[in-house]
Amino acid sequence: VKCSSAGEERTRLEYLRSENAIARGIYNQLGSGIIPFTKSGSWMESHQFIAQPARYKTGYRKSIFLVFPSNYLTISSTVNIYGTQFGTDKIAHFFQQGYTYYKIYNRALAKGFTPEKAARKAVRWGQKTERTFYGTLVSGVYSNADLFSNFVGMKFYQGLTRPVKIGSETKPAVLFLKDGIWTFGENADLRISFIKPFISDHLNEALNPSMFIKGLRSSVRRIVRKQSCQQWHKQYPDLSQADLNQTSEGLKLWYGEDYGFTDSENFVTIANTCFGN
């Protein structure tokens, strides 16, 4: 085996001890794949979990994309993680687009941006892609939940090697450099510290509404009213329109941080579809 020069080996070792190397390593294992698919998302869709049912995907004839058949192919299964229900596509956004946010943020910092402006630059990139090839242009859907997943994905990558502020609390770094080797923090419980702090109802598109193009919007509202409203009323008999509106209103920010939520007067929500007009 031919060895590299001492200088090349030192450069390589320096990189492996860097924060960027850790982020890239995690991305390679969980976020890589052909856009919009990822290793972690594919695993979520295919793994035979012990607890069943582990995933739910509605049939085509009951889906909101009945009049847009090609969109049904992009529908992800719904999972319940840490008590929050959301589509497995959010896992892809978290690990894949979250990593892109992370890189945009770091490049902006290197150019002299403040942390706030660097984060805003990443968010603007996400909004642009959601209007185009990750959202509206392809599927007719602009998802605020996707934007949230991108944003907290960035926070996840930042928090691998540095403390991250989440609301009034500070989440310790997951990994620490000790004697030149990356190690997990003492008494670290990855079930709690790895992704749980970033999972919330912001990922649930029934509560954090999306925008649909005009032709699709009326179809979605009609199908939700026909297929879902009765089930919502049955499962949550005490839930009111005001409660749902309040919940959705509270998802526009994440602990006071702007993740790129875009408001609209034309949202299709459980509140205005199952309780209204």
Coordinates of C-alpha atoms in Angstrom, one line a residue:
V1 CA 0.0 0.0 0.0
K2 CA 1.4 3.3 -1.1
C3 CA 1.3 5.9 1.7
S4 CA 0.7 9.6 1.1
S5 CA 3.3 12.1 2.2
A6 CA 3.5 13.2 5.8
G7 CA 2.1 16.6 4.8
E8 CA -0.9 15.0 3.0
E9 CA -1.6 12.8 6.0
R10 CA -1.5 15.7 8.4
T11 CA -3.9 17.6 6.1
R12 CA -6.2 14.6 6.0
L13 CA -6.1 14.2 9.8
E14 CA -6.8 17.8 10.3
Y15 CA -9.9 17.5 8.1
L16 CA -11.2 14.4 9.9
R17 CA -11.0 16.4 13.2
S18 CA -13.0 19.2 11.7
E19 CA -16.7 19.9 12.3
N20 CA -17.3 19.8 8.5
A21 CA -16.0 16.3 8.4
I22 CA -18.5 15.1 11.0
A23 CA -21.4 16.8 9.2
R24 CA -20.3 15.4 5.9
G25 CA -20.0 11.9 7.4
I26 CA -23.5 12.0 8.8
Y27 CA -24.9 13.3 5.6
N28 CA -23.2 10.5 3.6
Q29 CA -24.8 7.9 5.9
L30 CA -28.3 9.5 6.2
G31 CA -28.8 12.3 3.7
S32 CA -27.2 11.2 0.5
G33 CA -29.1 9.9 -2.4
I34 CA -30.8 11.0 -5.6
I35 CA -32.9 14.1 -4.8
P36 CA -35.4 13.9 -3.2
F37 CA -34.6 10.5 -1.9
T38 CA -32.2 9.7 0.9
K39 CA -30.7 6.7 2.6
S40 CA -32.6 7.4 5.8
G41 CA -35.9 8.1 4.0
S42 CA -35.6 4.9 1.9
W43 CA -34.8 2.9 5.1
M44 CA -37.9 4.4 6.8
E45 CA -40.1 3.3 3.9
S46 CA -38.7 -0.2 3.7
H47 CA -37.5 -1.4 7.2
Q48 CA -39.5 -4.1 8.8
F49 CA -40.2 -2.6 12.2
I50 CA -41.2 -4.8 15.1
A51 CA -44.0 -2.6 16.2
Q52 CA -46.8 -2.5 13.7
P53 CA -48.4 -0.7 12.0
A54 CA -45.3 1.3 11.5
R55 CA -46.3 3.3 8.4
Y56 CA -49.5 4.4 6.8
K57 CA -50.1 5.4 3.1
T58 CA -53.5 6.2 1.8
G59 CA -54.7 4.5 -1.4
Y60 CA -54.7 6.4 -4.6
R61 CA -58.5 6.7 -4.8
K62 CA -58.6 8.2 -1.3
S63 CA -55.7 10.5 -1.8
I64 CA -55.8 14.3 -2.2
F65 CA -54.1 13.9 -5.6
L66 CA -56.9 11.9 -7.3
V67 CA -57.1 14.5 -10.1
F68 CA -53.3 14.7 -10.3
P69 CA -52.2 11.0 -10.6
S70 CA -48.5 11.8 -11.1
N71 CA -48.4 13.5 -7.7
Y72 CA -49.6 10.3 -6.0
L73 CA -46.2 8.8 -6.8
T74 CA -44.6 11.4 -4.6
I75 CA -46.8 10.8 -1.5
S76 CA -44.8 9.5 1.4
S77 CA -45.9 7.1 4.1
T78 CA -47.0 8.7 7.4
V79 CA -45.1 7.8 10.5
N80 CA -45.3 8.7 14.2
I81 CA -42.0 9.7 15.8
Y82 CA -41.9 11.0 19.4
G83 CA -45.6 11.5 19.2
T84 CA -45.6 13.6 16.1
Q85 CA -47.1 12.4 12.8
F86 CA -45.6 13.4 9.5
G87 CA -44.5 12.0 6.1
T88 CA -41.2 10.3 5.6
D89 CA -40.3 12.9 3.0
K90 CA -39.6 15.2 6.0
I91 CA -36.8 12.8 7.0
A92 CA -35.3 13.4 3.5
H93 CA -35.6 17.2 3.9
F94 CA -34.1 17.0 7.4
F95 CA -30.9 15.2 6.5
Q96 CA -30.6 16.3 2.8
Q97 CA -31.7 19.9 2.5
G98 CA -30.8 20.5 6.1
Y99 CA -27.2 19.8 5.1
T100 CA -27.4 22.2 2.2
Y101 CA -28.7 24.9 4.6
Y102 CA -25.7 24.0 6.9
K103 CA -23.3 24.6 4.0
I104 CA -25.0 27.8 2.9
Y105 CA -24.9 29.1 6.5
N106 CA -21.2 28.3 6.9
R107 CA -20.2 29.9 3.6
A108 CA -22.1 33.0 4.6
L109 CA -20.4 33.2 7.9
A110 CA -17.0 32.9 6.1
K111 CA -18.0 35.9 4.0
G112 CA -18.6 38.0 7.2
F113 CA -22.4 37.5 7.5
T114 CA -23.8 37.6 11.0
P115 CA -25.3 34.3 12.2
E116 CA -28.8 35.8 11.8
K117 CA -28.1 36.9 8.2
A118 CA -26.4 33.6 7.4
A119 CA -29.5 31.7 8.6
R120 CA -31.7 34.0 6.6
K121 CA -29.7 33.3 3.5
A122 CA -30.2 29.6 3.9
V123 CA -33.9 30.1 4.5
R124 CA -34.3 32.1 1.3
W125 CA -32.6 29.3 -0.6
G126 CA -35.2 26.9 0.8
Q127 CA -38.1 29.2 -0.1
K128 CA -36.8 29.5 -3.6
T129 CA -36.4 25.7 -4.1
E130 CA -39.9 25.1 -2.5
R131 CA -41.4 27.5 -5.2
T132 CA -39.5 25.6 -7.9
F133 CA -38.0 22.1 -8.2
Y134 CA -38.7 20.8 -4.6
G135 CA -42.3 22.0 -4.5
T136 CA -44.8 24.2 -6.5
L137 CA -43.2 23.8 -10.0
V138 CA -43.2 20.0 -9.8
S139 CA -46.1 19.1 -7.6
G140 CA -48.2 22.2 -7.3
V141 CA -47.6 22.2 -3.5
Y142 CA -45.6 24.7 -1.4
S143 CA -44.9 23.1 1.9
N144 CA -44.2 25.1 5.1
A145 CA -43.5 21.8 6.8
D146 CA -40.7 21.1 4.3
L147 CA -39.2 24.5 5.1
F148 CA -39.3 23.7 8.8
S149 CA -37.6 20.4 8.2
N150 CA -34.9 22.0 6.2
F151 CA -34.3 24.6 9.0
V152 CA -34.1 22.2 11.9
G153 CA -32.0 19.9 9.8
M154 CA -29.5 22.7 9.6
K155 CA -29.7 23.1 13.4
F156 CA -29.1 19.3 13.7
Y157 CA -25.9 19.5 11.8
Q158 CA -24.7 22.5 13.7
G159 CA -25.5 20.7 17.0
L160 CA -23.4 17.7 16.2
T161 CA -20.3 19.4 17.4
R162 CA -21.5 22.6 19.0
P163 CA -24.1 23.6 21.6
V164 CA -27.4 24.7 20.0
K165 CA -29.9 27.0 21.6
I166 CA -33.5 25.7 21.3
G167 CA -35.9 28.1 22.9
S168 CA -34.8 28.9 26.4
E169 CA -32.6 25.8 26.6
T170 CA -29.2 25.0 25.2
K171 CA -28.7 21.5 23.7
P172 CA -25.2 20.1 24.3
A173 CA -23.1 19.0 21.4
V174 CA -23.5 15.3 20.5
L175 CA -19.8 14.8 19.8
F176 CA -16.7 16.1 21.4
L177 CA -13.1 16.0 20.2
K178 CA -11.1 14.2 22.9
D179 CA -7.4 13.4 22.4
G180 CA -7.9 14.0 18.7
I181 CA -10.8 11.6 18.4
W182 CA -14.5 12.4 18.1
T183 CA -16.4 10.8 21.0
F184 CA -19.9 11.0 22.3
G185 CA -20.6 13.0 25.4
E186 CA -20.6 11.2 28.7
N187 CA -24.0 9.7 29.6
A188 CA -25.3 10.7 26.1
D189 CA -28.6 9.1 25.3
L190 CA -28.9 9.3 21.5
R191 CA -32.6 8.4 21.6
I192 CA -33.2 11.8 23.4
S193 CA -30.3 14.0 22.1
F194 CA -29.9 13.0 18.5
I195 CA -33.1 14.2 16.6
K196 CA -35.8 14.3 19.2
P197 CA -35.3 18.0 20.1
F198 CA -36.1 18.9 16.5
I199 CA -39.3 16.9 16.1
S200 CA -42.5 18.8 16.5
D201 CA -45.9 19.4 15.0
H202 CA -44.3 21.9 12.6
L203 CA -43.6 18.7 10.5
N204 CA -47.3 17.8 10.3
E205 CA -48.9 19.2 7.2
A206 CA -52.4 18.8 8.6
L207 CA -51.5 21.4 11.3
N208 CA -48.8 23.4 9.5
P209 CA -50.6 24.1 6.2
S210 CA -49.3 24.0 2.7
M211 CA -50.2 26.2 -0.3
F212 CA -51.7 24.4 -3.4
I213 CA -52.0 25.8 -6.9
K214 CA -55.5 27.0 -7.8
G215 CA -56.7 23.9 -9.7
L216 CA -55.3 21.5 -7.1
R217 CA -56.5 23.6 -4.1
S218 CA -60.2 23.1 -4.7
S219 CA -59.8 19.4 -5.3
V220 CA -57.8 19.0 -2.1
R221 CA -60.4 20.8 -0.1
R222 CA -63.2 18.7 -1.5
I223 CA -61.4 15.4 -0.9
V224 CA -60.4 16.4 2.7
R225 CA -64.0 17.3 3.5
K226 CA -65.2 14.0 2.1
Q227 CA -62.5 11.7 3.3
S228 CA -61.0 13.2 6.5
C229 CA -63.4 15.5 8.4
Q230 CA -65.6 12.8 9.8
Q231 CA -62.6 10.9 11.1
W232 CA -61.2 14.0 12.7
H233 CA -64.4 14.8 14.5
K234 CA -64.7 11.2 15.7
Q235 CA -61.1 10.9 16.9
Y236 CA -61.0 14.4 18.5
P237 CA -64.6 15.2 19.5
D238 CA -63.6 18.0 21.8
L239 CA -61.3 19.8 19.3
S240 CA -62.7 23.1 18.2
Q241 CA -62.0 25.3 15.2
A242 CA -60.5 27.9 17.5
D243 CA -58.1 25.2 19.0
L244 CA -56.9 24.2 15.5
N245 CA -56.4 27.8 14.4
Q246 CA -54.4 28.5 17.5
T247 CA -52.2 25.5 17.0
S248 CA -51.5 26.4 13.4
E249 CA -50.8 30.0 14.4
G250 CA -48.3 28.8 16.9
L251 CA -46.4 26.9 14.2
K252 CA -45.4 30.0 12.2
L253 CA -42.2 30.3 14.2
W254 CA -40.0 27.8 16.0
Y255 CA -39.2 29.1 19.5
G256 CA -39.3 32.6 18.0
E257 CA -37.1 31.8 15.0
D258 CA -38.1 32.4 11.5
Y259 CA -37.8 29.1 9.5
G260 CA -39.4 30.6 6.4
F261 CA -43.1 30.1 6.9
T262 CA -45.1 31.7 4.1
D263 CA -48.6 32.8 4.9
S264 CA -51.6 32.6 2.6
E265 CA -55.3 33.4 2.6
N266 CA -55.9 30.2 0.7
F267 CA -54.6 27.5 3.0
V268 CA -56.6 24.2 3.1
T269 CA -56.7 23.4 6.8
I270 CA -58.7 21.1 9.0
A271 CA -60.1 24.2 10.8
N272 CA -61.4 26.0 7.7
T273 CA -62.5 22.8 5.9
C274 CA -64.0 20.6 8.5
F275 CA -65.5 23.3 10.7
G276 CA -66.3 26.1 8.3
N277 CA -68.6 27.4 5.7

